[in-house]
Short mmCIF file of C-alpha atoms and ligand atoms in Angstrom, two decimals:
data_model
loop_
_atom_site.label_atom_id
_atom_site.label_comp_id
_atom_site.label_asym_id
_atom_site.label_seq_id
_atom_site.Cartn_x
_atom_site.Cartn_y
_atom_site.Cartn_z
CA MET A 9 26.07 6.75 13.93
CA GLY A 10 29.29 6.14 11.54
CA GLY A 11 30.79 8.90 9.60
CA ARG A 12 30.38 9.09 5.78
CA GLY A 13 32.81 7.17 3.71
CA GLY A 14 34.00 8.37 0.12
CA THR A 15 31.51 6.27 -1.29
CA GLY A 16 28.60 8.42 -0.08
CA VAL A 17 27.09 5.30 1.96
CA ARG A 18 26.56 5.30 5.74
CA GLU A 19 27.79 2.42 7.46
CA HIS A 20 25.54 1.00 10.15
CA GLY A 21 26.06 -2.50 11.74
CA GLY A 22 28.33 -3.55 9.10
CA ALA A 23 25.69 -2.98 6.45
CA ALA A 24 25.33 0.06 4.06
CA LEU A 25 22.12 2.14 4.75
CA PRO A 26 20.66 3.03 1.46
CA PRO A 27 21.55 6.53 0.29
CA ALA A 28 17.89 7.65 0.71
CA VAL A 29 18.41 7.57 4.59
CA ASP A 30 20.78 10.16 4.67
CA ALA A 31 18.49 12.42 2.47
CA GLY A 32 16.35 12.28 5.57
CA ARG A 33 13.43 13.45 3.66
CA LEU A 34 11.04 11.06 5.49
CA ARG A 35 12.62 10.86 8.84
CA GLY A 36 10.42 11.37 11.82
CA ARG A 37 7.05 11.53 9.28
CA SER A 38 3.61 9.91 9.44
CA VAL A 39 2.07 8.40 6.07
CA LEU A 40 -1.78 8.54 6.70
CA SER A 41 -2.52 9.11 2.71
CA ASP A 42 -0.53 9.16 -0.21
CA LEU A 43 -1.40 12.72 -0.55
CA ASP A 44 1.60 13.16 2.35
CA LEU A 45 4.21 11.83 -0.26
CA SER A 46 6.03 14.08 -2.90
CA ALA A 47 7.63 12.68 -5.98
CA ALA A 48 10.98 12.55 -4.55
CA ASP A 49 9.88 10.70 -1.20
CA VAL A 50 7.79 8.05 -3.83
CA ALA A 51 11.30 7.44 -5.27
CA ASP A 52 13.09 7.08 -2.17
CA LEU A 53 10.74 4.50 -0.97
CA LEU A 54 10.98 2.61 -4.27
CA ASP A 55 14.67 2.85 -4.53
CA THR A 56 15.11 1.92 -0.62
CA GLY A 57 12.46 -1.13 -1.39
CA ALA A 58 14.56 -2.47 -4.23
CA ARG A 59 17.70 -2.18 -2.48
CA LEU A 60 16.33 -3.86 0.69
CA LYS A 61 14.88 -6.66 -1.53
CA ALA A 62 18.26 -7.52 -2.98
CA MET A 63 19.93 -7.34 0.29
CA ARG A 64 17.18 -10.09 1.59
CA LEU A 65 17.75 -12.22 -1.70
CA ARG A 66 21.68 -11.91 -0.74
CA HIS A 67 21.26 -13.50 2.49
CA GLU A 68 23.04 -10.18 3.31
CA PRO A 69 22.18 -9.22 7.40
CA HIS A 70 20.44 -5.53 7.44
CA PRO A 71 19.86 -4.72 11.05
CA PHE A 72 19.55 -0.98 10.45
CA LEU A 73 16.66 -0.60 13.23
CA ALA A 74 18.14 -2.29 15.85
CA GLY A 75 16.97 -1.47 19.41
CA LYS A 76 13.50 0.14 17.97
CA THR A 77 10.08 -1.03 18.38
CA LEU A 78 6.92 -0.97 16.13
CA GLY A 79 3.88 -1.30 17.59
CA LEU A 80 0.75 -2.48 15.53
CA ILE A 81 -2.87 -1.40 16.20
CA PHE A 82 -5.56 -3.19 14.04
CA GLN A 83 -9.12 -2.87 14.02
CA HIS A 84 -9.61 -4.90 10.85
CA PRO A 85 -8.27 -8.63 10.20
CA SER A 86 -5.04 -8.43 8.21
CA THR A 87 -2.72 -11.38 6.59
CA ARG A 88 -0.10 -9.46 4.33
CA THR A 89 0.10 -5.78 6.14
CA ARG A 90 0.44 -7.31 9.49
CA ASN A 91 2.94 -9.74 8.65
CA ALA A 92 4.93 -7.20 6.34
CA PHE A 93 5.28 -5.02 8.99
CA GLN A 94 6.20 -7.58 11.78
CA ALA A 95 8.46 -9.78 9.89
CA GLY A 96 9.96 -6.77 8.10
CA MET A 97 10.85 -5.00 11.52
CA GLU A 98 12.51 -8.11 12.60
CA GLN A 99 14.45 -8.19 9.52
CA LEU A 100 15.99 -4.78 10.17
CA GLY A 101 16.89 -5.83 13.53
CA GLY A 102 14.06 -3.97 15.70
CA HIS A 103 10.99 -5.69 17.12
CA ALA A 104 7.16 -5.36 16.84
CA THR A 105 4.34 -5.43 19.06
CA PHE A 106 0.63 -6.19 18.11
CA LEU A 107 -2.53 -5.03 19.91
CA GLY A 108 -5.96 -5.91 18.36
CA ALA A 109 -8.29 -3.11 18.70
CA SER A 110 -10.77 -5.55 19.93
CA GLU A 111 -8.74 -6.63 22.83
CA SER A 112 -7.67 -3.40 23.83
CA GLN A 113 -9.38 -0.98 26.54
CA MET A 114 -10.94 0.90 23.54
CA THR A 115 -13.35 -1.60 23.65
CA ARG A 116 -14.35 -0.30 27.11
CA GLY A 117 -14.30 3.55 26.22
CA GLU A 118 -10.92 4.50 26.25
CA THR A 119 -10.22 7.29 23.59
CA ILE A 120 -8.48 6.70 20.67
CA ALA A 121 -6.18 9.80 21.41
CA ASP A 122 -5.47 8.46 24.84
CA THR A 123 -4.37 5.14 23.32
CA ALA A 124 -2.15 7.18 20.68
CA ARG A 125 -0.62 8.94 23.63
CA ILE A 126 0.25 5.63 25.92
CA MET A 127 1.69 3.76 22.63
CA SER A 128 3.87 6.64 21.76
CA ARG A 129 5.51 6.26 25.19
CA TYR A 130 6.14 2.43 24.19
CA VAL A 131 7.14 2.28 21.00
CA ASP A 132 9.02 4.48 18.18
CA ALA A 133 6.36 4.18 15.62
CA VAL A 134 2.95 3.11 15.16
CA ALA A 135 0.91 1.17 11.83
CA ALA A 136 -2.61 1.51 12.63
CA ARG A 137 -5.32 -0.18 10.96
CA PHE A 138 -8.76 1.77 11.47
CA ALA A 139 -12.12 1.48 9.60
CA ARG A 140 -12.79 5.27 9.54
CA HIS A 141 -9.94 7.81 8.29
CA GLU A 142 -10.87 10.32 10.69
CA GLU A 143 -10.09 8.00 13.11
CA MET A 144 -6.23 7.40 11.67
CA GLU A 145 -6.10 11.00 11.54
CA GLU A 146 -7.55 11.45 15.29
CA PHE A 147 -4.73 8.61 16.55
CA ALA A 148 -1.97 10.50 14.37
CA ALA A 149 -2.68 13.96 15.93
CA SER A 150 -2.27 12.73 19.62
CA ALA A 151 0.69 10.31 18.87
CA SER A 152 4.40 11.64 19.21
CA VAL A 153 5.64 9.20 17.00
CA PRO A 154 5.32 8.32 13.37
CA VAL A 155 2.15 7.16 12.20
CA TYR A 156 1.50 4.67 9.19
CA ASN A 157 -1.80 4.12 7.59
CA ALA A 158 -2.12 0.17 7.43
CA LEU A 159 -5.56 0.54 5.82
CA SER A 160 -8.48 2.86 6.33
CA GLU A 161 -11.63 3.39 4.48
CA ARG A 162 -10.39 5.86 2.28
CA PHE A 163 -6.61 4.86 1.56
CA HIS A 164 -4.24 1.91 1.72
CA PRO A 165 -0.76 4.06 0.70
CA ILE A 166 1.66 1.27 1.44
CA GLU A 167 -0.32 -1.28 -0.59
CA ALA A 168 -0.09 1.40 -3.48
CA LEU A 169 3.52 1.87 -3.00
CA SER A 170 4.20 -1.94 -2.76
CA ASP A 171 2.26 -2.45 -6.23
CA LEU A 172 4.68 0.56 -7.74
CA LEU A 173 7.48 -1.45 -6.63
CA ALA A 174 6.30 -4.64 -8.20
CA LEU A 175 5.39 -2.98 -11.50
CA ARG A 176 9.04 -1.29 -11.49
CA GLU A 177 10.93 -4.61 -11.02
CA ARG A 178 8.52 -5.85 -13.79
CA PHE A 179 8.78 -3.12 -16.33
CA GLU A 180 11.93 -0.84 -15.01
CA ASP A 181 10.58 2.27 -15.95
CA LEU A 182 6.96 3.25 -14.26
CA LYS A 183 6.83 6.48 -16.36
CA GLY A 184 3.98 5.88 -18.75
CA VAL A 185 3.22 2.42 -17.54
CA LYS A 186 -0.61 1.75 -18.05
CA LEU A 187 -2.50 0.60 -14.69
CA ALA A 188 -6.14 -0.21 -15.60
CA TYR A 189 -8.25 -0.59 -12.14
CA LEU A 190 -11.54 -2.14 -12.94
CA GLY A 191 -14.23 -1.97 -10.10
CA ASP A 192 -15.26 -0.35 -6.77
CA GLY A 193 -13.61 3.17 -6.36
CA ASN A 194 -12.48 2.26 -3.06
CA ASN A 195 -9.42 2.94 -0.55
CA VAL A 196 -6.92 0.96 -3.09
CA CYS A 197 -8.22 2.72 -6.19
CA HIS A 198 -7.64 5.93 -4.28
CA SER A 199 -4.09 5.36 -3.17
CA LEU A 200 -3.54 3.97 -6.75
CA LEU A 201 -4.58 7.09 -8.47
CA VAL A 202 -2.63 9.47 -6.13
CA SER A 203 0.75 7.29 -6.24
CA GLY A 204 0.46 6.03 -9.61
CA ALA A 205 -0.20 9.61 -10.97
CA THR A 206 2.94 10.85 -8.63
CA ALA A 207 5.29 8.45 -9.95
CA GLY A 208 4.34 9.04 -13.82
CA LEU A 209 1.91 6.30 -14.50
CA HIS A 210 -1.33 6.28 -16.65
CA VAL A 211 -3.82 5.27 -14.16
CA ALA A 212 -7.08 4.29 -15.79
CA VAL A 213 -9.90 3.66 -13.72
CA ALA A 214 -13.33 1.93 -14.83
CA ALA A 215 -15.96 1.90 -12.39
CA PRO A 216 -20.04 2.51 -12.64
CA PRO A 217 -20.87 5.85 -11.95
CA GLU A 218 -22.01 4.99 -8.47
CA HIS A 219 -19.12 3.52 -6.96
CA ARG A 220 -16.65 6.15 -8.91
CA PRO A 221 -13.48 7.07 -6.88
CA ASP A 222 -14.27 10.25 -4.51
CA PRO A 223 -14.02 13.54 -6.90
CA ALA A 224 -11.60 15.12 -4.65
CA ILE A 225 -9.13 12.51 -4.94
CA VAL A 226 -9.30 12.07 -8.37
CA ALA A 227 -8.64 16.03 -8.84
CA ALA A 228 -5.46 15.65 -6.59
CA ALA A 229 -4.05 12.70 -8.67
CA GLU A 230 -4.67 14.91 -11.70
CA ALA A 231 -2.88 17.63 -9.98
CA ARG A 232 -0.17 15.36 -9.61
CA ALA A 233 -0.29 13.82 -13.06
CA ALA A 234 0.58 17.23 -14.36
CA GLY A 235 4.08 17.10 -12.75
CA PRO A 236 5.79 13.77 -13.67
CA GLY A 237 3.87 13.37 -16.64
CA GLY A 238 1.27 10.71 -15.65
CA ARG A 239 -2.04 10.65 -16.50
CA VAL A 240 -5.38 9.79 -15.09
CA GLU A 241 -8.71 8.75 -16.77
CA ILE A 242 -12.06 7.64 -15.23
CA THR A 243 -14.22 5.94 -17.64
CA ASP A 244 -17.15 3.37 -17.20
CA ASP A 245 -16.22 1.29 -19.74
CA PRO A 246 -13.93 -1.74 -18.71
CA PHE A 247 -12.75 -2.74 -22.20
CA ALA A 248 -11.55 1.19 -22.51
CA ALA A 249 -9.61 1.27 -19.35
CA ALA A 250 -7.94 -2.35 -19.81
CA ALA A 251 -7.28 -1.40 -23.72
CA GLY A 252 -3.21 -1.48 -24.32
CA ALA A 253 -2.51 -1.75 -20.58
CA ASP A 254 0.59 -3.22 -18.83
CA ALA A 255 -1.45 -4.33 -16.16
CA VAL A 256 -5.22 -4.85 -14.94
CA TYR A 257 -6.15 -4.52 -10.99
CA THR A 258 -8.90 -5.10 -9.08
CA ASP A 259 -9.97 -5.70 -5.58
CA VAL A 260 -13.09 -7.27 -3.97
CA HIS A 261 -16.60 -5.82 -4.72
CA GLU A 262 -17.21 -5.66 -0.72
CA SER A 263 -14.52 -4.09 1.27
CA MET A 264 -13.79 -4.97 5.09
CA GLY A 265 -16.79 -3.69 7.51
CA GLU A 266 -19.03 -3.01 4.32
CA PRO A 267 -22.57 -4.37 4.95
CA THR A 268 -23.34 -7.08 1.78
CA ASP A 269 -24.99 -4.65 -0.57
CA ASP A 270 -26.49 -6.96 -3.45
CA ALA A 271 -27.00 -3.71 -5.41
CA LYS A 272 -23.56 -2.74 -5.30
CA LYS A 273 -22.53 -6.16 -6.23
CA ALA A 274 -24.66 -6.13 -9.50
CA SER A 275 -23.38 -2.67 -10.77
CA LEU A 276 -19.81 -3.76 -10.40
CA ALA A 277 -20.49 -7.18 -11.79
CA PRO A 278 -19.49 -6.13 -15.20
CA TYR A 279 -16.18 -4.90 -13.87
CA LYS A 280 -15.11 -8.61 -13.10
CA VAL A 281 -11.57 -9.09 -14.94
CA THR A 282 -12.14 -11.75 -17.47
CA GLU A 283 -10.00 -13.28 -19.86
CA ALA A 284 -11.58 -11.52 -22.61
CA ILE A 285 -10.59 -8.07 -20.58
CA MET A 286 -6.85 -9.68 -20.64
CA ALA A 287 -6.95 -10.10 -24.16
CA VAL A 288 -7.39 -6.43 -25.04
CA THR A 289 -4.26 -5.29 -22.79
CA ARG A 290 -0.79 -5.16 -24.59
CA PRO A 291 0.91 -8.50 -24.80
CA GLY A 292 2.70 -9.41 -21.74
CA GLY A 293 0.25 -7.25 -19.66
CA VAL A 294 -0.22 -8.72 -16.00
CA PHE A 295 -2.99 -8.74 -13.53
CA MET A 296 -3.00 -7.40 -10.18
CA HIS A 297 -5.09 -7.55 -7.07
CA CYS A 298 -4.32 -6.40 -3.59
CA LEU A 299 -5.50 -9.75 -1.92
CA PRO A 300 -7.53 -11.42 -0.44
CA MET A 301 -9.62 -12.01 -3.65
CA ARG A 302 -12.76 -13.78 -4.35
CA ARG A 303 -12.38 -15.84 -7.37
CA GLY A 304 -15.20 -15.84 -9.81
CA GLU A 305 -16.65 -12.29 -8.29
CA GLU A 306 -14.14 -9.42 -9.17
CA VAL A 307 -11.88 -11.89 -11.23
CA GLU A 308 -12.04 -14.95 -13.02
CA GLU A 309 -10.37 -17.88 -11.62
CA ALA A 310 -8.64 -18.69 -14.87
CA VAL A 311 -7.24 -15.22 -14.62
CA ALA A 312 -6.36 -15.25 -10.68
CA ASP A 313 -4.71 -18.28 -11.17
CA GLY A 314 -3.27 -18.02 -14.98
CA PRO A 315 -0.01 -17.28 -16.35
CA ARG A 316 -0.43 -13.37 -16.35
CA SER A 317 -1.03 -13.25 -12.55
CA ILE A 318 1.48 -11.93 -10.63
CA VAL A 319 -0.45 -11.46 -7.22
CA PHE A 320 1.70 -13.40 -5.24
CA GLU A 321 5.01 -11.51 -6.51
CA GLN A 322 2.69 -8.24 -5.96
CA ALA A 323 2.30 -9.57 -2.55
CA GLU A 324 5.73 -10.19 -1.59
CA HIS A 325 6.55 -6.96 -2.34
CA ARG A 326 4.98 -5.64 0.67
CA LEU A 327 7.68 -6.79 2.91
CA HIS A 328 10.24 -4.77 0.86
CA MET A 329 7.87 -1.72 0.89
CA HIS A 330 6.81 -2.07 4.58
CA LYS A 331 10.60 -2.16 5.52
CA ALA A 332 11.88 0.51 3.25
CA MET A 333 9.08 2.71 5.03
CA LEU A 334 10.09 1.81 8.43
CA LEU A 335 14.05 2.86 7.53
CA LEU A 336 13.48 5.64 5.93
CA THR A 337 10.92 7.09 8.65
CA LEU A 338 12.85 5.71 11.84
CA GLY A 339 16.69 5.24 10.21
N1 CP B 520 -4.02 -5.95 1.06
C1 CP B 520 -3.98 -6.08 2.23
O1 CP B 520 -3.90 -5.23 2.82
O2 CP B 520 -3.99 -7.46 2.80
P1 CP B 520 -4.56 -7.76 4.23
O3 CP B 520 -6.01 -7.00 4.64
O4 CP B 520 -4.28 -8.98 4.60
O5 CP B 520 -3.65 -6.77 5.31
#
């Protein structure tokens, strides 16, 4: 390790590490849900993500994790999360290995706990995508390296953090930004509620009563909102949620691994993001989606591909936030 200079930044491989690395709050920790992160942790991740983004845009090498290896184990398909972790680790000077759970010995009965013990002996951290959050927790309990939730049915924390980074880049200050989430009260909704409230956003969720987010997670988000001045609102009126919003967000009406449920689709249909919904946001209000999206189902094509859609800008921020997570936990 290089010494600390008068600037207060540590030198590493010719590049300066973000100050949050020195703060060390996240070093060695797992992130299984948004509830694992304090307001200070979220601020560190956002600052570090912005700094890493700037370095990449300047084509400035940033091999802070040279010699480190990330393992990925995924039960579900992925385009963004897998690529963001793998490309991000390479850009940080490290390496990444990928194991599809369906190609592993777990298909022949090897336990999640044994898999975690084995992977921990090969790699410095593991990104895991499990269908059930309990499986994520079981894996992390037997791992001896940091484990990142790369999506479970309950939380998608790095997605939400990446979305906050995209919003901060656009609106500069997150405090008081109104984010309206319309549709299924699912894992992405849970993470946006908790991380959004932690960062001081006003998160308004519109969902039918039978598909609202888990009340325990809403209560946790409300408790966090009380600190940094955020606000949480749950309604069944999509127009009320979107009124004056800075961003309207939605997700697919049928999550990965869920059986097709026509009754659920019918119940969520009024929560489709339409041009009429976007018309009640504040001028300059943007459309967000974690992707992949089903145009015509949860969002009108004209909104999805219209001038107010920032879905690809949002997806780009996955890379910067995944790198921030890796750097702050492993740096
Ligand atoms: N939003 C998201 O997690 O995308 P992937 O499933 O492609 O990783």
